Amino acid sequence: MLYSLHVSEFKFAGKLSQILQNYQCSIVEHSEVKETWDAQGQKVKAILSATFEQKLGGLKAVVEMVKKRGAKSIVIVEEAAEAFRVERSMNGALLRVSMPVVADDMAQSFIFALVASFITDGDSTIAADPVSVDLLKLGDRVAKAQVNVFVNGPTGSGKEVLAQYIHKKSSRAEKPFVAINCAAIPENMLEALLFGHKKGAFTGASTSSDGIFQAADGGTLLLDEVSEMSMPLQAKLLRVLQERSVVPLGASAPIPVDVRTLATSNRNIPMEIRRGRFREDLYFRLNVFPLATKALNERSQDIIPIAAELLVRHQSDLENFPTISGPALQRLLEYSWPGNVRELENVIQRATVLRNSNIIEFEDIMIDTPSPEYHLDEPLVSHV
């Protein structure tokens, strides 16, 4: 997506452009109306101010202008509005955002992040913290290669998000991206899901089925939490990666597959290898290029834009869309987030339930804090 930002009559265009860069957006700024824009095959979204809309002569003139320039959707931002409001129309092709100006700098930063989240409509990867910026720069470089990538990091730190980013930036972007969570599928099912099976290969196999490797042919396969795979299945996976072909259960002939493999784990793989839980040869095959995601408390500048993105994702009622107060945001920044982005997501969802107005306040930020009297090593149920 290419974002065409009209800076004419747009006081906060520079700030918005800066924040959109944290969302890895391709932005072109214009001070004058042009008839056409060469998007080089990309979809174009036009962003302009409500003041510019009025100067141009209203919505009809705006629609005609952006159509001539090849834009498929429009965002109109009303600056210095009384309250934050969002409205979608024209079957989703038009987004109107009313953006208030508040005294609290942190709350104002969050409002800018909200506007950016609505503009990108969830189709972005957030990197505001220098740690995340550097990681995505590495991701950009490795995406251009065809090598396998191993992403290590804590649970909930965005390993799958990084894998999707690499796929989107690669030459395989138009091909399938298929992800499978190796920890969530029973061992007796995982092999058939990965490699496929023929009719009658096992009890219950009433039809033949292509495996996930075949589904990802030409594209990218993500083996999420690959370290949870059993040693026997690891050996079979290694052979598939070496031979670049799969043999479905119940079949005898191999089927060639062209798949780029990305793998993730939250474990210390060298330690798992020493303990005999992970094959060293498989690790070397997967770990051609290692990447590591960081815990959320190690990239605090990502917290506010991620919170905005999560709020947009989980607050479906646009008529009374909330913002977050400065003290509430400060609480988010001061917390250590042991559960990383997944824990932040839970807290944001709770806040949307607890709020009493269109502003999420400090007291609406409900964070789990275990009682001193509660011990994790005690049974939850006592047996008499």
mmCIF file of C-alpha atoms in Angstrom, residues 136-298:
data_model
loop_
_atom_site.group_PDB
_atom_site.id
_atom_site.type_symbol
_atom_site.label_atom_id
_atom_site.label_comp_id
_atom_site.label_asym_id
_atom_site.label_seq_id
_atom_site.Cartn_x
_atom_site.Cartn_y
_atom_site.Cartn_z
ATOM 1 C CA LEU A 136 13.039 -5.037 10.805
ATOM 2 C CA LYS A 137 16.062 -3.735 8.911
ATOM 3 C CA LEU A 138 17.574 -7.198 9.319
ATOM 4 C CA GLY A 139 14.226 -8.669 8.295
ATOM 5 C CA ASP A 140 14.280 -6.574 5.118
ATOM 6 C CA ARG A 141 17.701 -7.912 4.200
ATOM 7 C CA VAL A 142 16.970 -11.561 4.922
ATOM 8 C CA ALA A 143 13.605 -11.346 3.125
ATOM 9 C CA LYS A 144 15.405 -10.794 -0.169
ATOM 10 C CA ALA A 145 17.278 -14.079 0.214
ATOM 11 C CA GLN A 146 15.783 -17.558 -0.016
ATOM 12 C CA VAL A 147 17.454 -18.888 3.134
ATOM 13 C CA ASN A 148 15.645 -20.500 6.047
ATOM 14 C CA VAL A 149 15.215 -18.300 9.124
ATOM 15 C CA PHE A 150 14.983 -19.261 12.795
ATOM 16 C CA VAL A 151 13.273 -16.707 15.042
ATOM 17 C CA ASN A 152 13.860 -17.075 18.772
ATOM 18 C CA GLY A 153 12.190 -15.025 21.477
ATOM 19 C CA PRO A 154 9.880 -15.002 24.495
ATOM 20 C CA THR A 155 6.263 -16.080 24.208
ATOM 21 C CA GLY A 156 4.069 -13.275 22.906
ATOM 22 C CA SER A 157 6.969 -11.163 21.638
ATOM 23 C CA GLY A 158 5.891 -11.117 17.984
ATOM 24 C CA LYS A 159 7.775 -14.006 16.385
ATOM 25 C CA GLU A 160 4.932 -14.833 13.990
ATOM 26 C CA VAL A 161 4.468 -11.136 13.170
ATOM 27 C CA LEU A 162 8.134 -10.969 12.176
ATOM 28 C CA ALA A 163 7.763 -14.117 10.064
ATOM 29 C CA GLN A 164 4.793 -12.604 8.228
ATOM 30 C CA TYR A 165 6.782 -9.409 7.671
ATOM 31 C CA ILE A 166 9.644 -11.374 6.087
ATOM 32 C CA HIS A 167 7.196 -13.175 3.805
ATOM 33 C CA LYS A 168 5.526 -9.916 2.707
ATOM 34 C CA LYS A 169 8.907 -8.372 1.893
ATOM 35 C CA SER A 170 10.127 -11.411 -0.036
ATOM 36 C CA SER A 171 9.786 -12.412 -3.678
ATOM 37 C CA ARG A 172 7.230 -14.987 -2.478
ATOM 38 C CA ALA A 173 4.834 -12.339 -1.144
ATOM 39 C CA GLU A 174 2.117 -13.179 -3.682
ATOM 40 C CA LYS A 175 2.385 -16.885 -2.873
ATOM 41 C CA PRO A 176 0.887 -18.671 0.164
ATOM 42 C CA PHE A 177 2.015 -18.008 3.727
ATOM 43 C CA VAL A 178 1.063 -21.053 5.782
ATOM 44 C CA ALA A 179 1.629 -21.252 9.548
ATOM 45 C CA ILE A 180 1.309 -24.259 11.817
ATOM 46 C CA ASN A 181 1.698 -24.272 15.604
ATOM 47 C CA CYS A 182 3.623 -27.447 16.345
ATOM 48 C CA ALA A 183 2.807 -27.212 20.062
ATOM 49 C CA ALA A 184 -0.961 -27.066 19.562
ATOM 50 C CA ILE A 185 -1.438 -30.230 17.486
ATOM 51 C CA PRO A 186 -1.318 -33.799 18.858
ATOM 52 C CA GLU A 187 1.704 -35.781 17.719
ATOM 53 C CA ASN A 188 -0.375 -38.401 15.915
ATOM 54 C CA MET A 189 -2.005 -35.674 13.789
ATOM 55 C CA LEU A 190 0.971 -33.398 13.189
ATOM 56 C CA GLU A 191 2.788 -35.702 10.767
ATOM 57 C CA ALA A 192 -0.287 -36.095 8.545
ATOM 58 C CA LEU A 193 -0.925 -32.344 8.627
ATOM 59 C CA LEU A 194 2.642 -31.562 7.633
ATOM 60 C CA PHE A 195 3.222 -34.132 4.930
ATOM 61 C CA GLY A 196 -0.291 -35.148 3.857
ATOM 62 C CA HIS A 197 -1.809 -38.619 3.635
ATOM 63 C CA LYS A 198 -3.502 -41.005 1.259
ATOM 64 C CA LYS A 199 -6.966 -42.433 1.711
ATOM 65 C CA GLY A 200 -6.826 -45.336 4.164
ATOM 66 C CA ALA A 201 -3.335 -44.459 5.423
ATOM 67 C CA PHE A 202 -4.636 -44.637 8.997
ATOM 68 C CA THR A 203 -7.885 -45.118 10.857
ATOM 69 C CA GLY A 204 -10.241 -42.296 9.965
ATOM 70 C CA ALA A 205 -8.428 -41.307 6.750
ATOM 71 C CA SER A 206 -11.533 -41.572 4.568
ATOM 72 C CA THR A 207 -10.064 -39.269 1.909
ATOM 73 C CA SER A 208 -6.635 -38.213 0.738
ATOM 74 C CA SER A 209 -5.313 -34.843 1.864
ATOM 75 C CA ASP A 210 -2.434 -32.623 0.810
ATOM 76 C CA GLY A 211 -0.176 -31.624 3.654
ATOM 77 C CA ILE A 212 0.843 -28.159 4.732
ATOM 78 C CA PHE A 213 4.115 -28.395 2.809
ATOM 79 C CA GLN A 214 2.143 -28.854 -0.403
ATOM 80 C CA ALA A 215 -0.247 -26.051 0.589
ATOM 81 C CA ALA A 216 2.740 -23.717 0.987
ATOM 82 C CA ASP A 217 4.342 -24.743 -2.324
ATOM 83 C CA GLY A 218 5.919 -21.690 -3.941
ATOM 84 C CA GLY A 219 5.485 -19.673 -0.768
ATOM 85 C CA THR A 220 6.528 -19.648 2.872
ATOM 86 C CA LEU A 221 5.908 -22.175 5.640
ATOM 87 C CA LEU A 222 6.100 -21.090 9.281
ATOM 88 C CA LEU A 223 6.800 -23.858 11.798
ATOM 89 C CA ASP A 224 5.748 -22.082 14.985
ATOM 90 C CA GLU A 225 7.230 -23.514 18.207
ATOM 91 C CA VAL A 226 9.123 -26.150 16.223
ATOM 92 C CA SER A 227 11.026 -27.135 19.373
ATOM 93 C CA GLU A 228 7.873 -28.874 20.659
ATOM 94 C CA MET A 229 8.089 -31.455 17.872
ATOM 95 C CA SER A 230 9.099 -35.003 18.850
ATOM 96 C CA MET A 231 12.529 -36.341 17.913
ATOM 97 C CA PRO A 232 11.161 -38.941 15.431
ATOM 98 C CA LEU A 233 9.137 -36.269 13.638
ATOM 99 C CA GLN A 234 12.146 -33.951 13.643
ATOM 100 C CA ALA A 235 14.049 -36.619 11.692
ATOM 101 C CA LYS A 236 11.287 -36.771 9.069
ATOM 102 C CA LEU A 237 11.174 -32.983 8.842
ATOM 103 C CA LEU A 238 14.932 -32.877 8.317
ATOM 104 C CA ARG A 239 14.650 -35.273 5.389
ATOM 105 C CA VAL A 240 11.925 -33.148 3.771
ATOM 106 C CA LEU A 241 14.080 -30.034 4.078
ATOM 107 C CA GLN A 242 17.103 -31.838 2.658
ATOM 108 C CA GLU A 243 15.298 -33.515 -0.233
ATOM 109 C CA ARG A 244 12.848 -30.633 -0.888
ATOM 110 C CA SER A 245 10.107 -33.205 -1.322
ATOM 111 C CA VAL A 246 7.457 -34.890 0.823
ATOM 112 C CA VAL A 247 6.111 -38.416 0.918
ATOM 113 C CA PRO A 248 2.507 -38.375 2.201
ATOM 114 C CA LEU A 249 1.513 -41.075 4.679
ATOM 115 C CA GLY A 250 0.476 -44.158 2.739
ATOM 116 C CA ALA A 251 2.322 -43.051 -0.416
ATOM 117 C CA SER A 252 5.577 -44.305 -1.880
ATOM 118 C CA ALA A 253 6.562 -41.611 -4.367
ATOM 119 C CA PRO A 254 7.985 -38.256 -3.217
ATOM 120 C CA ILE A 255 6.292 -35.009 -4.256
ATOM 121 C CA PRO A 256 8.630 -32.049 -4.950
ATOM 122 C CA VAL A 257 7.886 -28.880 -2.969
ATOM 123 C CA ASP A 258 9.356 -25.394 -3.272
ATOM 124 C CA VAL A 259 8.978 -23.926 0.199
ATOM 125 C CA ARG A 260 10.896 -21.368 2.191
ATOM 126 C CA THR A 261 10.852 -22.463 5.819
ATOM 127 C CA LEU A 262 10.714 -20.119 8.793
ATOM 128 C CA ALA A 263 10.752 -21.577 12.303
ATOM 129 C CA THR A 264 10.203 -20.112 15.759
ATOM 130 C CA SER A 265 10.801 -21.167 19.345
ATOM 131 C CA ASN A 266 10.713 -19.652 22.810
ATOM 132 C CA ARG A 267 13.278 -22.159 24.089
ATOM 133 C CA ASN A 268 17.061 -22.091 24.361
ATOM 134 C CA ILE A 269 17.737 -24.418 21.433
ATOM 135 C CA PRO A 270 21.459 -25.060 22.140
ATOM 136 C CA MET A 271 20.388 -26.151 25.627
ATOM 137 C CA GLU A 272 17.629 -28.342 24.148
ATOM 138 C CA ILE A 273 20.240 -29.953 21.881
ATOM 139 C CA ARG A 274 22.534 -30.719 24.825
ATOM 140 C CA ARG A 275 19.610 -32.282 26.660
ATOM 141 C CA GLY A 276 18.785 -34.487 23.696
ATOM 142 C CA ARG A 277 15.444 -32.798 22.959
ATOM 143 C CA PHE A 278 16.268 -31.228 19.606
ATOM 144 C CA ARG A 279 18.305 -32.473 16.672
ATOM 145 C CA GLU A 280 21.446 -30.468 16.053
ATOM 146 C CA ASP A 281 21.403 -31.219 12.316
ATOM 147 C CA LEU A 282 17.811 -29.958 12.035
ATOM 148 C CA TYR A 283 18.749 -26.801 13.922
ATOM 149 C CA PHE A 284 21.590 -26.107 11.489
ATOM 150 C CA ARG A 285 19.211 -26.675 8.578
ATOM 151 C CA LEU A 286 16.627 -24.225 9.985
ATOM 152 C CA ASN A 287 19.005 -21.699 11.521
ATOM 153 C CA VAL A 288 20.655 -20.420 8.342
ATOM 154 C CA PHE A 289 19.794 -16.879 9.437
ATOM 155 C CA PRO A 290 18.979 -16.357 13.143
ATOM 156 C CA LEU A 291 16.733 -13.534 14.337
ATOM 157 C CA ALA A 292 15.581 -12.739 17.865
ATOM 158 C CA THR A 293 12.505 -10.838 19.040
ATOM 159 C CA LYS A 294 12.805 -8.905 22.289
ATOM 160 C CA ALA A 295 10.493 -8.781 25.281
ATOM 161 C CA LEU A 296 8.110 -5.810 25.311
ATOM 162 C CA ASN A 297 9.854 -4.238 28.325
ATOM 163 C CA GLU A 298 13.051 -4.060 26.243
#
